[in-house]
Amino acid sequence: MNDHAPNSWEARAEEYSLYGFTDLPSVRDRGTVVVTHGEGPYIVDTNGTRYLDSNSGLWNMVAGFDHTGLIEAAKAQYDRFPGYHAFFGRMSDQTVALSERLIEVSPFARGKVFYTNSGSEANDTMVKMLWFLNRATGRPQARKILTRKNAYHGVTAISASMTGKPYNEVFGLPLDGFIHLTCPHYWREGRDGESEAQFTARMAAELDEVIAREGADTIAGFFAEPVMGAGGVIPPSGGYFQAIQPILKKHGIPLISDEVICGFGRTGEVWGCETYGFMPDAIISSKALTAGYFPMGAVILGPDLTDRLQEAIDTIEEFPHGFTASGHPVGCAVALKAIDVVLEEGLLDMVRAGAPRMQAGLAEIARHPNIGELRGIGYMWALEAVKDRDGKVPFDGSLSVSERIANTCTDHGLICRPLGQSVVLCPPFTLTDAQMDEMIAKLDASLKQVFAEVA
Ligand SMILES: *Cc1c(COP(=O)(O)O)cnc(C)c1O
């Protein structure tokens, strides 16, 4: 039991704050880490303890926690115009400038942008756009949404229904009409003797079968993260997008790339769809869009959906959707700066330069017999812990291996996130070589300690 004084930050947090996505036994044992500020990739708590945050907050703080340029951009915009909406034919100049810039850096030759406050809301908005479009064009039955098991698309009722994780059962979700296909994770889902190419072909055949079973005219869209993030950093099997995209095209089903994590450099290219060589019909963006310095999400529509949606909207002369803070001028000013910081001021180059060092360091750790798989790309990696490597057998749930790993890392001054029995590493792009080595060394020591305890 933790022994915080009743008036401590920790005790006050536990008294008045309802925790989300938090393992409560760990909090009861160890207390809450109450954070006051950050220094580069480190966070500092109320006791002055520093932790290297190898998860960039929640994947989003790609420029670290004290980037002067981003802070100045926000301050300057607060001085100019601290808040406005984007309804009724009015919007801020920063909103106009950001949409133009987003289309410029998107893979699309032209398109349009719609703003939200989060990634969940952006996915939710995209689904509503598809439902709206289909009803307006005489296809009201085309409402089903296809995603994959282990996908993470958010927490609103719609985006949680798209998320392919069992924990949503506690809410009675998914809603009807949200269909989860097999996760394209060859190491975990591949059958004995099945090659990766055969596995990919099986994933494509499954998609074909599901479309035939459900009826192509009942399906509104297929959403996919280029690399699944919160599902455990799962890159697609070889040729996956090349195999599924023609099937979707044949049936006229839009492919939406959820780039909330992959977008803006995480995979080593601007977009994950570029890394994996496919052209989506729309992109969902958030997280690194503002480098985490303002809550913001965006739906970026490619040319075809832009034209079809605009035409549908024109028939009723209004799209009845939007959030009070959609296209907030401070968020847009911060996003404009964040895009420059990542694309023009060297952060994307740092990912490209640092990725081989990160991969090599993790590959060394992955030689431990209790690591089943190392997977990832760019600056997003996962190590999956196993009791038995050859049989890919996970540790017994009662050992709480993932919580032990996270807690032991915290004791070593390293924040890293357990996901299932995997440990996720997705550091800020600004990491120096020395900080990278510190991250790897602390992870290595923590894993060895935990495996010695449970093996
Ligand atoms: C985080 C995430 C979301 C949800 O974004 P929120 O801002 O937390 O609502 C959606 N999709 C992906 C791929 C994500 O990683």
GROMACS .gro file of C-alpha atoms and ligand atoms in nm:
model
  470
    1MET     CA    1   0.000   0.000   0.000
    2ASN     CA    2   0.132   0.344  -0.077
    3ASP     CA    3   0.158   0.576   0.220
    4HIS     CA    4   0.102   0.921   0.080
    5ALA     CA    5   0.002   1.192   0.326
    6PRO     CA    6  -0.366   1.287   0.293
    7ASN     CA    7  -0.284   1.628   0.149
    8SER     CA    8  -0.019   1.502  -0.096
    9TRP     CA    9  -0.058   1.542  -0.471
   10GLU     CA   10  -0.092   1.165  -0.500
   11ALA     CA   11  -0.371   1.139  -0.241
   12ARG     CA   12  -0.558   1.435  -0.392
   13ALA     CA   13  -0.533   1.278  -0.738
   14GLU     CA   14  -0.682   0.953  -0.614
   15GLU     CA   15  -0.956   1.128  -0.416
   16TYR     CA   16  -1.093   1.348  -0.692
   17SER     CA   17  -0.985   1.211  -1.033
   18LEU     CA   18  -1.146   0.917  -1.209
   19TYR     CA   19  -0.867   0.730  -1.388
   20GLY     CA   20  -0.903   0.600  -1.743
   21PHE     CA   21  -0.697   0.314  -1.893
   22THR     CA   22  -0.520   0.262  -1.560
   23ASP     CA   23  -0.439  -0.061  -1.376
   24LEU     CA   24  -0.584   0.028  -1.035
   25PRO     CA   25  -0.391  -0.237  -0.833
   26SER     CA   26  -0.066  -0.075  -0.953
   27VAL     CA   27  -0.192   0.267  -0.845
   28ARG     CA   28  -0.296   0.131  -0.507
   29ASP     CA   29   0.047  -0.024  -0.456
   30ARG     CA   30   0.262   0.249  -0.598
   31GLY     CA   31   0.060   0.571  -0.603
   32THR     CA   32   0.016   0.812  -0.889
   33VAL     CA   33   0.301   0.984  -1.070
   34VAL     CA   34   0.197   1.350  -1.062
   35VAL     CA   35   0.388   1.534  -1.333
   36THR     CA   36   0.476   1.902  -1.312
   37HIS     CA   37   0.677   1.966  -1.627
   38GLY     CA   38   0.903   1.823  -1.893
   39GLU     CA   39   1.260   1.870  -2.013
   40GLY     CA   40   1.322   1.747  -2.367
   41PRO     CA   41   1.206   1.383  -2.369
   42TYR     CA   42   1.192   1.366  -1.986
   43ILE     CA   43   0.898   1.428  -1.755
   44VAL     CA   44   0.951   1.544  -1.396
   45ASP     CA   45   0.718   1.459  -1.107
   46THR     CA   46   0.625   1.650  -0.790
   47ASN     CA   47   0.916   1.483  -0.608
   48GLY     CA   48   1.164   1.606  -0.868
   49THR     CA   49   1.217   1.256  -1.013
   50ARG     CA   50   1.298   1.253  -1.386
   51TYR     CA   51   1.172   0.986  -1.621
   52LEU     CA   52   1.266   0.935  -1.985
   53ASP     CA   53   0.926   0.904  -2.156
   54SER     CA   54   0.986   0.645  -2.426
   55ASN     CA   55   0.621   0.674  -2.532
   56SER     CA   56   0.622   1.046  -2.620
   57GLY     CA   57   0.332   1.094  -2.378
   58LEU     CA   58   0.074   0.902  -2.581
   59TRP     CA   59   0.270   0.886  -2.909
   60ASN     CA   60   0.201   1.255  -2.968
   61MET     CA   61   0.477   1.465  -2.803
   62VAL     CA   62   0.714   1.410  -3.093
   63ALA     CA   63   0.909   1.732  -3.028
   64GLY     CA   64   0.956   1.662  -2.657
   65PHE     CA   65   0.803   1.850  -2.368
   66ASP     CA   66   0.959   2.195  -2.389
   67HIS     CA   67   0.993   2.291  -2.757
   68THR     CA   68   1.039   2.668  -2.762
   69GLY     CA   69   0.915   2.718  -3.119
   70LEU     CA   70   0.586   2.543  -3.050
   71ILE     CA   71   0.533   2.724  -2.720
   72GLU     CA   72   0.604   3.059  -2.887
   73ALA     CA   73   0.363   2.978  -3.172
   74ALA     CA   74   0.086   2.911  -2.920
   75LYS     CA   75   0.164   3.224  -2.716
   76ALA     CA   76   0.172   3.444  -3.026
   77GLN     CA   77  -0.166   3.314  -3.142
   78TYR     CA   78  -0.317   3.358  -2.794
   79ASP     CA   79  -0.208   3.722  -2.818
   80ARG     CA   80  -0.357   3.765  -3.166
   81PHE     CA   81  -0.687   3.574  -3.138
   82PRO     CA   82  -0.735   3.319  -2.859
   83GLY     CA   83  -1.034   3.123  -2.981
   84TYR     CA   84  -1.301   3.094  -3.246
   85HIS     CA   85  -1.519   2.837  -3.421
   86ALA     CA   86  -1.564   2.732  -3.784
   87PHE     CA   87  -1.947   2.745  -3.815
   88PHE     CA   88  -2.184   2.973  -4.011
   89GLY     CA   89  -1.938   3.064  -4.283
   90ARG     CA   90  -1.679   3.205  -4.046
   91MET     CA   91  -1.336   3.064  -3.957
   92SER     CA   92  -1.001   3.197  -3.844
   93ASP     CA   93  -0.721   3.283  -4.086
   94GLN     CA   94  -0.506   3.014  -3.916
   95THR     CA   95  -0.771   2.753  -4.000
   96VAL     CA   96  -0.765   2.858  -4.366
   97ALA     CA   97  -0.385   2.838  -4.371
   98LEU     CA   98  -0.370   2.497  -4.201
   99SER     CA   99  -0.617   2.331  -4.439
  100GLU     CA  100  -0.417   2.456  -4.734
  101ARG     CA  101  -0.094   2.330  -4.576
  102LEU     CA  102  -0.242   1.990  -4.487
  103ILE     CA  103  -0.354   1.929  -4.844
  104GLU     CA  104  -0.009   2.039  -4.962
  105VAL     CA  105   0.170   1.785  -4.740
  106SER     CA  106  -0.092   1.511  -4.793
  107PRO     CA  107  -0.047   1.245  -5.060
  108PHE     CA  108  -0.353   1.392  -5.236
  109ALA     CA  109  -0.334   1.615  -5.544
  110ARG     CA  110  -0.629   1.807  -5.399
  111GLY     CA  111  -0.883   1.762  -5.121
  112LYS     CA  112  -1.055   1.918  -4.820
  113VAL     CA  113  -1.002   1.914  -4.443
  114PHE     CA  114  -1.249   1.900  -4.152
  115TYR     CA  115  -1.135   1.956  -3.791
  116THR     CA  116  -1.216   1.784  -3.463
  117ASN     CA  117  -1.062   1.788  -3.113
  118SER     CA  118  -0.930   1.432  -3.114
  119GLY     CA  119  -0.858   1.124  -3.317
  120SER     CA  120  -1.173   0.950  -3.192
  121GLU     CA  121  -1.385   1.239  -3.311
  122ALA     CA  122  -1.208   1.241  -3.646
  123ASN     CA  123  -1.291   0.873  -3.703
  124ASP     CA  124  -1.645   0.935  -3.579
  125THR     CA  125  -1.675   1.227  -3.820
  126MET     CA  126  -1.545   1.021  -4.111
  127VAL     CA  127  -1.806   0.751  -4.045
  128LYS     CA  128  -2.080   1.016  -4.031
  129MET     CA  129  -1.952   1.161  -4.359
  130LEU     CA  130  -1.979   0.818  -4.525
  131TRP     CA  131  -2.327   0.757  -4.381
  132PHE     CA  132  -2.435   1.105  -4.495
  133LEU     CA  133  -2.289   1.053  -4.842
  134ASN     CA  134  -2.453   0.713  -4.888
  135ARG     CA  135  -2.796   0.830  -4.775
  136ALA     CA  136  -2.777   1.134  -5.000
  137THR     CA  137  -2.695   0.917  -5.300
  138GLY     CA  138  -2.972   0.661  -5.260
  139ARG     CA  139  -2.768   0.395  -5.071
  140PRO     CA  140  -2.902   0.430  -4.715
  141GLN     CA  141  -2.824   0.064  -4.642
  142ALA     CA  142  -2.448   0.117  -4.699
  143ARG     CA  143  -2.357   0.169  -4.331
  144LYS     CA  144  -2.134  -0.119  -4.219
  145ILE     CA  145  -1.777  -0.041  -4.123
  146LEU     CA  146  -1.492  -0.288  -4.163
  147THR     CA  147  -1.186  -0.276  -3.938
  148ARG     CA  148  -0.947  -0.537  -3.794
  149LYS     CA  149  -0.907  -0.711  -3.460
  150ASN     CA  150  -0.649  -0.529  -3.243
  151ALA     CA  151  -0.719  -0.205  -3.431
  152TYR     CA  152  -0.739   0.107  -3.216
  153HIS     CA  153  -0.955   0.386  -3.356
  154GLY     CA  154  -1.063   0.563  -3.036
  155VAL     CA  155  -1.321   0.566  -2.758
  156THR     CA  156  -1.639   0.745  -2.871
  157ALA     CA  157  -1.931   0.508  -2.928
  158ILE     CA  158  -1.854   0.483  -3.300
  159SER     CA  159  -1.475   0.478  -3.282
  160ALA     CA  160  -1.481   0.231  -2.990
  161SER     CA  161  -1.703   0.010  -3.208
  162MET     CA  162  -1.431   0.030  -3.474
  163THR     CA  163  -1.163  -0.056  -3.217
  164GLY     CA  164  -1.102  -0.432  -3.222
  165LYS     CA  165  -1.022  -0.486  -2.854
  166PRO     CA  166  -1.218  -0.712  -2.617
  167TYR     CA  167  -1.230  -0.449  -2.337
  168ASN     CA  168  -1.512  -0.269  -2.518
  169GLU     CA  169  -1.748  -0.552  -2.421
  170VAL     CA  170  -1.786  -0.384  -2.079
  171PHE     CA  171  -1.979  -0.109  -2.260
  172GLY     CA  172  -2.190  -0.346  -2.466
  173LEU     CA  173  -1.989  -0.246  -2.772
  174PRO     CA  174  -1.933  -0.279  -3.064
  175LEU     CA  175  -2.258  -0.143  -3.203
  176ASP     CA  176  -2.418  -0.351  -3.476
  177GLY     CA  177  -2.264  -0.320  -3.819
  178PHE     CA  178  -1.900  -0.290  -3.710
  179ILE     CA  179  -1.711  -0.592  -3.840
  180HIS     CA  180  -1.360  -0.689  -3.729
  181LEU     CA  181  -1.145  -0.890  -3.967
  182THR     CA  182  -0.839  -1.093  -3.870
  183CYS     CA  183  -0.540  -0.893  -3.752
  184PRO     CA  184  -0.271  -0.913  -4.024
  185HIS     CA  185  -0.005  -1.017  -3.773
  186TYR     CA  186   0.188  -1.299  -3.937
  187TRP     CA  187   0.389  -1.401  -3.627
  188ARG     CA  188   0.076  -1.445  -3.414
  189GLU     CA  189  -0.193  -1.536  -3.669
  190GLY     CA  190   0.006  -1.731  -3.929
  191ARG     CA  191  -0.066  -2.104  -3.942
  192ASP     CA  192   0.191  -2.381  -3.918
  193GLY     CA  193   0.377  -2.406  -4.247
  194GLU     CA  194   0.206  -2.099  -4.393
  195SER     CA  195   0.442  -1.855  -4.566
  196GLU     CA  196   0.397  -1.481  -4.516
  197ALA     CA  197   0.277  -1.447  -4.877
  198GLN     CA  198   0.020  -1.722  -4.821
  199PHE     CA  199  -0.089  -1.553  -4.500
  200THR     CA  200  -0.141  -1.221  -4.680
  201ALA     CA  201  -0.340  -1.400  -4.951
  202ARG     CA  202  -0.556  -1.554  -4.678
  203MET     CA  203  -0.622  -1.208  -4.529
  204ALA     CA  204  -0.731  -1.084  -4.873
  205ALA     CA  205  -0.951  -1.391  -4.928
  206GLU     CA  206  -1.116  -1.331  -4.590
  207LEU     CA  207  -1.196  -0.971  -4.692
  208ASP     CA  208  -1.347  -1.099  -5.017
  209GLU     CA  209  -1.559  -1.351  -4.826
  210VAL     CA  210  -1.680  -1.097  -4.571
  211ILE     CA  211  -1.781  -0.855  -4.847
  212ALA     CA  212  -1.966  -1.137  -5.028
  213ARG     CA  213  -2.135  -1.251  -4.705
  214GLU     CA  214  -2.244  -0.903  -4.593
  215GLY     CA  215  -2.316  -0.765  -4.940
  216ALA     CA  216  -2.088  -0.497  -5.088
  217ASP     CA  217  -2.383  -0.257  -5.104
  218THR     CA  218  -2.417  -0.265  -4.721
  219ILE     CA  219  -2.057  -0.157  -4.651
  220ALA     CA  220  -1.962   0.209  -4.609
  221GLY     CA  221  -1.587   0.185  -4.561
  222PHE     CA  222  -1.275   0.002  -4.450
  223PHE     CA  223  -1.057   0.172  -4.188
  224ALA     CA  224  -0.699   0.068  -4.118
  225GLU     CA  225  -0.394   0.199  -3.936
  226PRO     CA  226  -0.089   0.150  -4.162
  227VAL     CA  227   0.089   0.009  -3.854
  228MET     CA  228  -0.148  -0.082  -3.572
  229GLY     CA  229  -0.037   0.125  -3.275
  230ALA     CA  230  -0.225   0.070  -2.950
  231GLY     CA  231  -0.298  -0.288  -3.060
  232GLY     CA  232   0.071  -0.360  -2.994
  233VAL     CA  233   0.271  -0.200  -3.279
  234ILE     CA  234   0.177  -0.446  -3.551
  235PRO     CA  235   0.312  -0.374  -3.900
  236PRO     CA  236   0.103  -0.535  -4.175
  237SER     CA  237   0.220  -0.862  -4.324
  238GLY     CA  238   0.418  -0.824  -4.647
  239GLY     CA  239   0.206  -0.698  -4.937
  240TYR     CA  240  -0.107  -0.665  -4.721
  241PHE     CA  241  -0.230  -0.329  -4.851
  242GLN     CA  242  -0.143  -0.422  -5.210
  243ALA     CA  243  -0.357  -0.735  -5.166
  244ILE     CA  244  -0.663  -0.574  -5.008
  245GLN     CA  245  -0.683  -0.245  -5.194
  246PRO     CA  246  -0.789  -0.392  -5.533
  247ILE     CA  247  -1.067  -0.587  -5.358
  248LEU     CA  248  -1.199  -0.270  -5.192
  249LYS     CA  249  -1.169  -0.080  -5.522
  250LYS     CA  250  -1.358  -0.350  -5.711
  251HIS     CA  251  -1.650  -0.310  -5.471
  252GLY     CA  252  -1.630   0.070  -5.446
  253ILE     CA  253  -1.551   0.059  -5.072
  254PRO     CA  254  -1.342   0.357  -4.954
  255LEU     CA  255  -1.013   0.280  -4.777
  256ILE     CA  256  -0.954   0.519  -4.489
  257SER     CA  257  -0.602   0.537  -4.348
  258ASP     CA  258  -0.611   0.607  -3.973
  259GLU     CA  259  -0.279   0.794  -3.949
  260VAL     CA  260  -0.336   0.928  -3.598
  261ILE     CA  261  -0.009   0.764  -3.491
  262CYS     CA  262   0.171   0.704  -3.821
  263GLY     CA  263   0.110   1.052  -3.966
  264PHE     CA  264   0.388   1.311  -3.952
  265GLY     CA  265   0.694   1.096  -3.944
  266ARG     CA  266   0.651   0.811  -3.694
  267THR     CA  267   0.722   0.544  -3.959
  268GLY     CA  268   1.008   0.737  -4.123
  269GLU     CA  269   0.791   0.890  -4.399
  270VAL     CA  270   0.539   1.171  -4.363
  271TRP     CA  271   0.251   0.922  -4.386
  272GLY     CA  272   0.228   0.552  -4.308
  273CYS     CA  273   0.048   0.496  -4.638
  274GLU     CA  274   0.363   0.621  -4.811
  275THR     CA  275   0.578   0.377  -4.612
  276TYR     CA  276   0.351   0.090  -4.715
  277GLY     CA  277   0.289   0.210  -5.071
  278PHE     CA  278  -0.087   0.258  -5.090
  279MET     CA  279  -0.315   0.552  -5.170
  280PRO     CA  280  -0.612   0.586  -4.935
  281ASP     CA  281  -0.937   0.769  -5.006
  282ALA     CA  282  -0.904   0.975  -4.687
  283ILE     CA  283  -0.663   1.022  -4.397
  284ILE     CA  284  -0.745   1.057  -4.026
  285SER     CA  285  -0.489   1.268  -3.839
  286SER     CA  286  -0.433   1.376  -3.478
  287LYS     CA  287  -0.163   1.322  -3.209
  288ALA     CA  288   0.158   1.447  -3.384
  289LEU     CA  289  -0.052   1.693  -3.589
  290THR     CA  290   0.009   1.948  -3.311
  291ALA     CA  291   0.305   1.760  -3.158
  292GLY     CA  292   0.067   1.714  -2.865
  293TYR     CA  293   0.071   2.086  -2.780
  294PHE     CA  294  -0.303   2.131  -2.851
  295PRO     CA  295  -0.593   1.884  -2.878
  296MET     CA  296  -0.683   1.854  -3.244
  297GLY     CA  297  -0.787   1.598  -3.502
  298ALA     CA  298  -0.848   1.626  -3.874
  299VAL     CA  299  -1.025   1.436  -4.149
  300ILE     CA  300  -0.830   1.487  -4.473
  301LEU     CA  301  -1.039   1.388  -4.773
  302GLY     CA  302  -0.883   1.284  -5.103
  303PRO     CA  303  -1.017   1.415  -5.437
  304ASP     CA  304  -1.287   1.154  -5.499
  305LEU     CA  305  -1.448   1.174  -5.153
  306THR     CA  306  -1.414   1.553  -5.156
  307ASP     CA  307  -1.612   1.577  -5.479
  308ARG     CA  308  -1.876   1.321  -5.384
  309LEU     CA  309  -1.928   1.459  -5.034
  310GLN     CA  310  -1.938   1.819  -5.154
  311GLU     CA  311  -2.198   1.726  -5.416
  312ALA     CA  312  -2.409   1.549  -5.153
  313ILE     CA  313  -2.382   1.847  -4.919
  314ASP     CA  314  -2.474   2.085  -5.200
  315THR     CA  315  -2.809   1.910  -5.246
  316ILE     CA  316  -2.918   2.002  -4.891
  317GLU     CA  317  -2.690   2.307  -4.872
  318GLU     CA  318  -2.545   2.221  -4.530
  319PHE     CA  319  -2.335   1.957  -4.355
  320PRO     CA  320  -2.491   1.951  -4.007
  321HIS     CA  321  -2.180   1.854  -3.811
  322GLY     CA  322  -1.897   2.024  -3.622
  323PHE     CA  323  -1.750   2.077  -3.276
  324THR     CA  324  -1.742   2.406  -3.088
  325ALA     CA  325  -1.363   2.410  -3.099
  326SER     CA  326  -1.323   2.262  -3.452
  327GLY     CA  327  -1.046   2.451  -3.627
  328HIS     CA  328  -0.949   2.643  -3.312
  329PRO     CA  329  -0.709   2.922  -3.417
  330VAL     CA  330  -0.450   2.837  -3.149
  331GLY     CA  331  -0.462   2.468  -3.244
  332CYS     CA  332  -0.422   2.559  -3.611
  333ALA     CA  333  -0.130   2.793  -3.541
  334VAL     CA  334   0.038   2.523  -3.332
  335ALA     CA  335  -0.025   2.262  -3.604
  336LEU     CA  336   0.122   2.488  -3.871
  337LYS     CA  337   0.435   2.522  -3.656
  338ALA     CA  338   0.443   2.150  -3.572
  339ILE     CA  339   0.432   2.058  -3.941
  340ASP     CA  340   0.727   2.291  -4.003
  341VAL     CA  341   0.917   2.155  -3.703
  342VAL     CA  342   0.874   1.795  -3.816
  343LEU     CA  343   0.909   1.835  -4.193
  344GLU     CA  344   1.138   2.139  -4.235
  345GLU     CA  345   1.336   2.165  -3.911
  346GLY     CA  346   1.483   1.818  -3.906
  347LEU     CA  347   1.266   1.595  -3.686
  348LEU     CA  348   1.169   1.358  -3.966
  349ASP     CA  349   1.539   1.336  -4.057
  350MET     CA  350   1.615   1.246  -3.694
  351VAL     CA  351   1.370   0.955  -3.713
  352ARG     CA  352   1.531   0.832  -4.034
  353ALA     CA  353   1.879   0.864  -3.887
  354GLY     CA  354   1.793   0.717  -3.546
  355ALA     CA  355   1.571   0.425  -3.649
  356PRO     CA  356   1.858   0.184  -3.729
  357ARG     CA  357   2.020   0.259  -3.390
  358MET     CA  358   1.691   0.195  -3.212
  359GLN     CA  359   1.627  -0.126  -3.404
  360ALA     CA  360   1.979  -0.255  -3.337
  361GLY     CA  361   1.956  -0.179  -2.964
  362LEU     CA  362   1.620  -0.352  -2.934
  363ALA     CA  363   1.739  -0.648  -3.142
  364GLU     CA  364   2.012  -0.703  -2.883
  365ILE     CA  365   1.747  -0.709  -2.607
  366ALA     CA  366   1.528  -0.938  -2.819
  367ARG     CA  367   1.791  -1.213  -2.797
  368HIS     CA  368   1.660  -1.287  -2.448
  369PRO     CA  369   1.468  -1.618  -2.457
  370ASN     CA  370   1.162  -1.450  -2.301
  371ILE     CA  371   1.121  -1.215  -2.597
  372GLY     CA  372   0.905  -1.375  -2.863
  373GLU     CA  373   0.905  -1.104  -3.125
  374LEU     CA  374   1.057  -0.764  -3.198
  375ARG     CA  375   0.844  -0.572  -3.447
  376GLY     CA  376   0.809  -0.217  -3.571
  377ILE     CA  377   0.944   0.047  -3.804
  378GLY     CA  378   1.084   0.399  -3.775
  379TYR     CA  379   1.028   0.517  -3.415
  380MET     CA  380   0.753   0.270  -3.320
  381TRP     CA  381   0.856  -0.069  -3.185
  382ALA     CA  382   0.727  -0.343  -2.958
  383LEU     CA  383   0.894  -0.632  -2.779
  384GLU     CA  384   0.655  -0.916  -2.700
  385ALA     CA  385   0.728  -1.111  -2.383
  386VAL     CA  386   0.666  -1.487  -2.389
  387LYS     CA  387   0.707  -1.769  -2.143
  388ASP     CA  388   0.817  -2.000  -2.423
  389ARG     CA  389   0.958  -1.852  -2.740
  390ASP     CA  390   0.921  -2.152  -2.970
  391GLY     CA  391   0.562  -2.219  -2.871
  392LYS     CA  392   0.487  -1.842  -2.861
  393VAL     CA  393   0.327  -1.916  -2.523
  394PRO     CA  394   0.238  -1.606  -2.320
  395PHE     CA  395   0.308  -1.574  -1.949
  396ASP     CA  396   0.028  -1.669  -1.714
  397GLY     CA  397  -0.206  -1.371  -1.669
  398SER     CA  398  -0.180  -1.395  -1.289
  399LEU     CA  399   0.188  -1.293  -1.311
  400SER     CA  400   0.086  -0.949  -1.447
  401VAL     CA  401   0.405  -0.947  -1.651
  402SER     CA  402   0.321  -0.635  -1.847
  403GLU     CA  403   0.245  -0.436  -1.530
  404ARG     CA  404   0.566  -0.563  -1.372
  405ILE     CA  405   0.764  -0.448  -1.675
  406ALA     CA  406   0.606  -0.103  -1.675
  407ASN     CA  407   0.651  -0.063  -1.299
  408THR     CA  408   1.011  -0.185  -1.300
  409CYS     CA  409   1.092   0.051  -1.586
  410THR     CA  410   0.937   0.337  -1.387
  411ASP     CA  411   1.163   0.242  -1.094
  412HIS     CA  412   1.457   0.273  -1.335
  413GLY     CA  413   1.341   0.618  -1.452
  414LEU     CA  414   1.193   0.501  -1.781
  415ILE     CA  415   0.828   0.540  -1.882
  416CYS     CA  416   0.721   0.268  -2.120
  417ARG     CA  417   0.385   0.123  -2.187
  418PRO     CA  418   0.269  -0.234  -2.154
  419LEU     CA  419   0.020  -0.347  -2.420
  420GLY     CA  420  -0.097  -0.700  -2.365
  421GLN     CA  421   0.235  -0.874  -2.301
  422SER     CA  422   0.424  -0.636  -2.527
  423VAL     CA  423   0.630  -0.334  -2.431
  424VAL     CA  424   0.593  -0.037  -2.661
  425LEU     CA  425   0.872   0.209  -2.741
  426CYS     CA  426   0.776   0.519  -2.939
  427PRO     CA  427   1.008   0.800  -2.826
  428PRO     CA  428   1.004   1.167  -2.921
  429PHE     CA  429   1.176   1.232  -3.254
  430THR     CA  430   1.419   1.470  -3.081
  431LEU     CA  431   1.601   1.194  -2.891
  432THR     CA  432   1.981   1.228  -2.893
  433ASP     CA  433   2.201   0.921  -2.937
  434ALA     CA  434   2.286   0.933  -2.567
  435GLN     CA  435   1.917   0.945  -2.471
  436MET     CA  436   1.845   0.658  -2.709
  437ASP     CA  437   2.120   0.454  -2.543
  438GLU     CA  438   1.983   0.543  -2.199
  439MET     CA  439   1.637   0.423  -2.305
  440ILE     CA  440   1.773   0.092  -2.436
  441ALA     CA  441   1.994   0.033  -2.130
  442LYS     CA  442   1.714   0.103  -1.883
  443LEU     CA  443   1.473  -0.120  -2.073
  444ASP     CA  444   1.729  -0.399  -2.089
  445ALA     CA  445   1.797  -0.385  -1.714
  446SER     CA  446   1.425  -0.374  -1.632
  447LEU     CA  447   1.335  -0.668  -1.856
  448LYS     CA  448   1.618  -0.882  -1.719
  449GLN     CA  449   1.499  -0.807  -1.365
  450VAL     CA  450   1.136  -0.898  -1.443
  451PHE     CA  451   1.222  -1.215  -1.635
  452ALA     CA  452   1.444  -1.326  -1.346
  453GLU     CA  453   1.145  -1.276  -1.112
  454VAL     CA  454   0.887  -1.465  -1.317
  455ALA     CA  455   1.086  -1.728  -1.512
  456LIG     C1  456  -0.499   0.755  -3.031
  456LIG     C2  457  -0.567   0.704  -3.153
  456LIG     C3  458  -0.698   0.739  -3.185
  456LIG     C4  459  -0.783   0.817  -3.090
  456LIG     O1  460  -0.736   0.946  -3.071
  456LIG     P1  461  -0.787   1.028  -2.941
  456LIG     O2  462  -0.728   1.163  -2.964
  456LIG     O3  463  -0.731   0.959  -2.822
  456LIG     O4  464  -0.934   1.029  -2.945
  456LIG     C5  465  -0.750   0.697  -3.306
  456LIG     N1  466  -0.678   0.622  -3.391
  456LIG     C6  467  -0.552   0.585  -3.363
  456LIG     C7  468  -0.476   0.503  -3.462
  456LIG     C8  469  -0.492   0.622  -3.242
  456LIG     O5  470  -0.370   0.583  -3.213
   0.00000   0.00000   0.00000
